[in-house]
Amino acid sequence: MIHYKTSEEVQKIKESADILAKAHGEVAKHIKVGVKTSYLDKIAEEFIRDHQAVPSFKGYNGFPASLCISVNEVVVHGFPSEYELKDGDIISVDCGVFHQGFHSDSAYTYPVGEVPLPVLDLLKATKDSLYLGIEQAVFGNRIGDIGNAIQKFVEAKGYTVVRELVGHGLGRSLHESPEVPNYGKKGSGPLLKEGLVIAIEPMVNLGTRNIVQERDGWTIRTADRKASAHYEHTVAIFEDRTEVLTTHKYIEENFKF
Ligand code: MG
Ligand code: MG
């Protein structure tokens, strides 16, 4: 069942998303060679709690941290750790905020130092695909239009789309119906109606689309250990407009690539 939100509820998600966007901005200031990924998690958690909010991921099905930190071949759901970022790494930072009863969810993948051009191109294409997906997330379209736009764009560049993990509805729960795949057929799937709030989150691989789960029960990596990128926004559909509730503006003010 899909929970359509009232405009008052969307406003609350937007306030949650604003704290989230600023938490990402704080993390962005610290993305550099030599930084421990557990330190990034501490920055995010402190910022979120200082703003009378709760990190959505911490304790979610037993997840141990406020951020999912996914380095290089890790697609999503990596744990923050004592690992220190190295020159040439890419790092996906995924975060959720719970505030006034509502969740927001957003992710960004950063290059660290000098990253090989093919990997930088993967990041740029994945980020562009997120916005192409958002362009299709309009009233009267269907869920499949979003995934179709993402898939067509990234596959034309020779990349692959992860199928097993998808975007999702969100609101009072972090993960609600509908699923929002990053692949699919135009005109397929649920209709996008007023009050639908979804997280769109392309996960795009440089090599094979196949993934494996590590023994920790969370970490997802590419089967061929080639790089994977991930960007995510939370968006709300209205009859006359689509609002991107999260923003990467605080990241991009603090981190250029
Ligand atoms: Mg996320
Ligand atoms: Mg998500």
Short mmCIF file of C-alpha atoms and ligand atoms in Angstrom, two decimals:
data_model
loop_
_atom_site.label_atom_id
_atom_site.label_comp_id
_atom_site.label_asym_id
_atom_site.label_seq_id
_atom_site.Cartn_x
_atom_site.Cartn_y
_atom_site.Cartn_z
CA MET A 1 0.00 0.00 0.00
CA ILE A 2 1.27 3.45 -0.94
CA HIS A 3 0.96 6.22 1.66
CA TYR A 4 0.30 9.51 -0.12
CA LYS A 5 1.33 12.51 1.95
CA THR A 6 -0.56 15.70 2.66
CA SER A 7 1.26 18.96 1.97
CA GLU A 8 1.73 19.36 5.76
CA GLU A 9 3.44 15.97 5.86
CA VAL A 10 5.62 16.85 2.86
CA GLN A 11 6.59 20.05 4.68
CA LYS A 12 7.77 17.95 7.64
CA ILE A 13 9.78 15.68 5.33
CA LYS A 14 11.30 18.82 3.81
CA GLU A 15 12.41 19.99 7.26
CA SER A 16 13.93 16.58 7.91
CA ALA A 17 15.59 16.75 4.47
CA ASP A 18 17.05 20.17 5.27
CA ILE A 19 18.84 18.81 8.36
CA LEU A 20 20.01 15.88 6.24
CA ALA A 21 21.35 18.12 3.47
CA LYS A 22 23.30 20.19 5.98
CA ALA A 23 24.66 17.05 7.68
CA HIS A 24 25.95 15.96 4.27
CA GLY A 25 27.55 19.41 3.90
CA GLU A 26 29.40 18.93 7.22
CA VAL A 27 30.64 15.51 6.13
CA ALA A 28 31.77 16.94 2.78
CA LYS A 29 34.20 19.29 4.57
CA HIS A 30 36.06 16.26 5.93
CA ILE A 31 36.35 14.08 2.84
CA LYS A 32 40.09 13.86 2.26
CA VAL A 33 43.04 11.48 2.18
CA GLY A 34 43.82 10.04 5.62
CA VAL A 35 40.38 10.54 7.20
CA LYS A 36 38.87 7.54 8.96
CA THR A 37 35.39 6.73 7.72
CA SER A 38 34.24 6.29 11.36
CA TYR A 39 35.11 9.97 11.89
CA LEU A 40 32.70 10.95 9.09
CA ASP A 41 30.00 8.94 10.82
CA LYS A 42 30.67 10.81 14.09
CA ILE A 43 30.41 14.20 12.32
CA ALA A 44 27.05 13.26 10.80
CA GLU A 45 25.57 11.78 13.95
CA GLU A 46 26.56 14.78 16.09
CA PHE A 47 25.16 17.22 13.55
CA ILE A 48 21.86 15.37 13.30
CA ARG A 49 21.41 15.00 17.07
CA ASP A 50 22.36 18.68 17.58
CA HIS A 51 19.36 19.50 15.39
CA GLN A 52 16.82 17.56 17.49
CA ALA A 53 16.73 14.76 14.97
CA VAL A 54 17.74 11.11 14.87
CA PRO A 55 19.92 9.29 12.32
CA SER A 56 17.46 7.02 10.48
CA PHE A 57 19.94 4.25 9.77
CA LYS A 58 21.38 3.76 13.26
CA GLY A 59 19.74 0.64 14.63
CA TYR A 60 17.66 0.08 11.47
CA ASN A 61 17.42 -3.73 11.29
CA GLY A 62 20.54 -3.65 13.46
CA PHE A 63 22.63 -1.36 11.22
CA PRO A 64 25.41 -0.07 13.49
CA ALA A 65 25.97 3.49 12.25
CA SER A 66 24.44 6.79 11.09
CA LEU A 67 26.05 6.65 7.66
CA CYS A 68 26.42 3.92 5.10
CA ILE A 69 29.97 4.38 3.84
CA SER A 70 30.72 2.49 0.65
CA VAL A 71 34.25 2.74 -0.73
CA ASN A 72 35.32 1.82 -4.28
CA GLU A 73 33.79 -1.56 -5.21
CA VAL A 74 31.29 -1.36 -2.34
CA VAL A 75 27.92 -0.45 -3.87
CA VAL A 76 25.93 0.39 -0.73
CA HIS A 77 25.43 -0.47 2.97
CA GLY A 78 29.12 -0.43 3.94
CA PHE A 79 29.99 0.19 7.61
CA PRO A 80 32.00 3.19 8.76
CA SER A 81 35.30 1.80 10.09
CA GLU A 82 38.91 2.50 10.98
CA TYR A 83 39.71 2.51 7.25
CA GLU A 84 41.54 5.70 6.21
CA LEU A 85 40.63 7.21 2.84
CA LYS A 86 43.37 6.84 0.25
CA ASP A 87 44.28 8.90 -2.79
CA GLY A 88 42.24 7.55 -5.71
CA ASP A 89 39.36 6.14 -3.64
CA ILE A 90 35.72 6.93 -4.25
CA ILE A 91 33.39 7.03 -1.26
CA SER A 92 29.61 6.92 -1.22
CA VAL A 93 28.05 8.55 1.83
CA ASP A 94 24.40 7.61 2.36
CA CYS A 95 22.44 9.16 5.23
CA GLY A 96 18.89 9.33 6.53
CA VAL A 97 17.31 11.70 9.04
CA PHE A 98 14.20 11.17 11.20
CA HIS A 99 12.61 14.38 12.42
CA GLN A 100 9.04 15.26 13.52
CA GLY A 101 7.99 11.71 12.69
CA PHE A 102 9.34 11.65 9.12
CA HIS A 103 12.37 10.25 7.33
CA SER A 104 14.45 11.73 4.53
CA ASP A 105 17.19 9.91 2.61
CA SER A 106 20.05 11.10 0.40
CA ALA A 107 23.43 9.90 -0.87
CA TYR A 108 26.48 11.30 -2.66
CA THR A 109 29.63 9.70 -4.05
CA TYR A 110 32.91 11.65 -3.77
CA PRO A 111 36.28 11.18 -5.44
CA VAL A 112 39.21 11.33 -3.00
CA GLY A 113 42.35 12.98 -4.38
CA GLU A 114 43.33 11.91 -7.89
CA VAL A 115 40.78 9.44 -9.19
CA PRO A 116 41.30 7.76 -12.59
CA LEU A 117 39.30 9.48 -15.34
CA PRO A 118 37.09 6.45 -16.16
CA VAL A 119 35.95 6.37 -12.53
CA LEU A 120 35.35 10.14 -12.41
CA ASP A 121 33.25 9.74 -15.55
CA LEU A 122 31.24 7.02 -13.80
CA LEU A 123 30.52 9.39 -10.89
CA LYS A 124 29.43 12.20 -13.21
CA ALA A 125 27.20 9.92 -15.28
CA THR A 126 25.57 8.43 -12.18
CA LYS A 127 24.88 11.89 -10.78
CA ASP A 128 23.48 13.03 -14.14
CA SER A 129 21.29 9.92 -14.27
CA LEU A 130 19.75 10.85 -10.91
CA TYR A 131 18.59 14.17 -12.36
CA LEU A 132 17.33 12.49 -15.54
CA GLY A 133 15.31 10.16 -13.31
CA ILE A 134 13.96 13.13 -11.34
CA GLU A 135 12.90 14.80 -14.62
CA GLN A 136 10.61 11.80 -15.22
CA ALA A 137 9.27 11.85 -11.64
CA VAL A 138 6.28 14.01 -12.54
CA PHE A 139 2.56 13.73 -11.91
CA GLY A 140 0.89 11.36 -14.40
CA ASN A 141 4.08 9.47 -15.29
CA ARG A 142 4.74 5.97 -13.96
CA ILE A 143 7.54 4.56 -11.79
CA GLY A 144 8.97 2.74 -14.82
CA ASP A 145 9.58 6.05 -16.59
CA ILE A 146 12.11 6.98 -13.90
CA GLY A 147 14.12 3.75 -14.14
CA ASN A 148 13.92 3.73 -17.90
CA ALA A 149 15.52 7.18 -18.14
CA ILE A 150 18.30 6.19 -15.73
CA GLN A 151 18.99 2.84 -17.39
CA LYS A 152 18.97 4.19 -20.95
CA PHE A 153 21.42 6.96 -20.09
CA VAL A 154 23.99 4.94 -18.15
CA GLU A 155 23.88 1.83 -20.34
CA ALA A 156 24.49 4.01 -23.42
CA LYS A 157 27.76 4.99 -21.73
CA GLY A 158 28.72 1.34 -21.19
CA TYR A 159 27.89 1.18 -17.47
CA THR A 160 25.51 -1.24 -15.75
CA VAL A 161 22.60 -0.73 -13.35
CA VAL A 162 22.30 -2.68 -10.10
CA ARG A 163 18.93 -4.46 -10.13
CA GLU A 164 18.71 -6.07 -6.69
CA LEU A 165 18.63 -2.75 -4.81
CA VAL A 166 16.15 -0.04 -5.64
CA GLY A 167 14.79 3.33 -4.57
CA HIS A 168 11.66 3.46 -2.44
CA GLY A 169 8.79 5.37 -1.00
CA LEU A 170 9.43 6.95 2.40
CA GLY A 171 7.73 8.98 5.07
CA ARG A 172 6.81 7.68 8.52
CA SER A 173 8.91 4.64 7.57
CA LEU A 174 12.33 4.75 5.96
CA HIS A 175 11.28 2.25 3.33
CA GLU A 176 7.71 2.27 2.03
CA SER A 177 5.98 1.23 -1.17
CA PRO A 178 6.51 1.62 -4.04
CA GLU A 179 9.88 0.25 -5.06
CA VAL A 180 11.67 2.57 -7.48
CA PRO A 181 13.97 0.46 -9.70
CA ASN A 182 16.77 2.12 -11.63
CA TYR A 183 15.82 0.15 -14.73
CA GLY A 184 12.56 -0.64 -16.43
CA LYS A 185 10.06 0.00 -19.17
CA LYS A 186 8.49 3.33 -20.00
CA GLY A 187 4.86 3.51 -18.93
CA SER A 188 5.12 0.57 -16.50
CA GLY A 189 4.53 0.42 -12.76
CA PRO A 190 2.49 2.55 -10.36
CA LEU A 191 1.20 5.97 -11.41
CA LEU A 192 2.88 9.00 -9.85
CA LYS A 193 0.15 10.79 -7.96
CA GLU A 194 -0.11 13.89 -5.77
CA GLY A 195 1.52 13.27 -2.39
CA LEU A 196 3.86 10.49 -3.47
CA VAL A 197 7.26 10.85 -1.79
CA ILE A 198 10.08 8.66 -3.12
CA ALA A 199 13.82 8.26 -2.86
CA ILE A 200 15.42 7.94 -6.29
CA GLU A 201 18.87 6.40 -6.00
CA PRO A 202 20.75 5.06 -9.03
CA MET A 203 23.52 2.56 -8.22
CA VAL A 204 25.71 2.27 -11.28
CA ASN A 205 28.68 -0.03 -11.88
CA LEU A 206 31.75 0.37 -14.08
CA GLY A 207 31.83 -3.36 -14.89
CA THR A 208 29.31 -6.13 -14.36
CA ARG A 209 25.93 -5.34 -12.78
CA ASN A 210 26.29 -8.41 -10.56
CA ILE A 211 26.74 -7.87 -6.85
CA VAL A 212 27.59 -9.98 -3.82
CA GLN A 213 26.87 -9.51 -0.14
CA GLU A 214 29.77 -9.71 2.29
CA ARG A 215 29.60 -12.04 5.29
CA ASP A 216 28.76 -9.12 7.61
CA GLY A 217 25.21 -9.38 6.23
CA TRP A 218 25.15 -5.77 4.99
CA THR A 219 28.01 -4.71 2.74
CA ILE A 220 27.13 -5.04 -0.95
CA ARG A 221 30.00 -5.00 -3.44
CA THR A 222 30.39 -5.54 -7.15
CA ALA A 223 31.09 -9.16 -8.14
CA ASP A 224 34.07 -8.07 -10.27
CA ARG A 225 35.36 -5.59 -7.66
CA LYS A 226 35.18 -2.70 -10.11
CA ALA A 227 33.94 0.70 -8.92
CA SER A 228 30.30 1.54 -8.20
CA ALA A 229 28.66 4.95 -7.72
CA HIS A 230 25.47 6.00 -5.90
CA TYR A 231 23.55 9.29 -5.70
CA GLU A 232 20.16 9.80 -4.08
CA HIS A 233 17.51 12.44 -3.53
CA THR A 234 14.13 12.40 -1.79
CA VAL A 235 11.44 13.96 -4.01
CA ALA A 236 7.74 14.80 -3.62
CA ILE A 237 5.23 14.68 -6.47
CA PHE A 238 2.49 17.30 -6.73
CA GLU A 239 -0.01 17.77 -9.51
CA ASP A 240 1.68 20.96 -10.70
CA ARG A 241 5.32 20.29 -9.74
CA THR A 242 7.93 17.93 -8.34
CA GLU A 243 9.94 19.14 -5.36
CA VAL A 244 13.41 17.77 -4.67
CA LEU A 245 13.25 17.83 -0.87
CA THR A 246 16.90 16.98 -0.26
CA THR A 247 19.67 19.03 -1.84
CA HIS A 248 23.36 18.46 -2.54
CA LYS A 249 24.00 22.20 -2.47
CA TYR A 250 25.80 22.13 0.90
CA ILE A 251 28.00 19.30 -0.35
CA GLU A 252 28.82 21.09 -3.57
CA GLU A 253 29.64 24.35 -1.72
CA ASN A 254 32.21 22.44 0.30
CA PHE A 255 33.50 19.93 -2.22
CA LYS A 256 34.28 20.53 -5.87
CA PHE A 257 35.02 17.91 -8.48
MG MG B 1 19.95 6.38 1.16
MG MG B 2 17.26 5.13 0.03
#
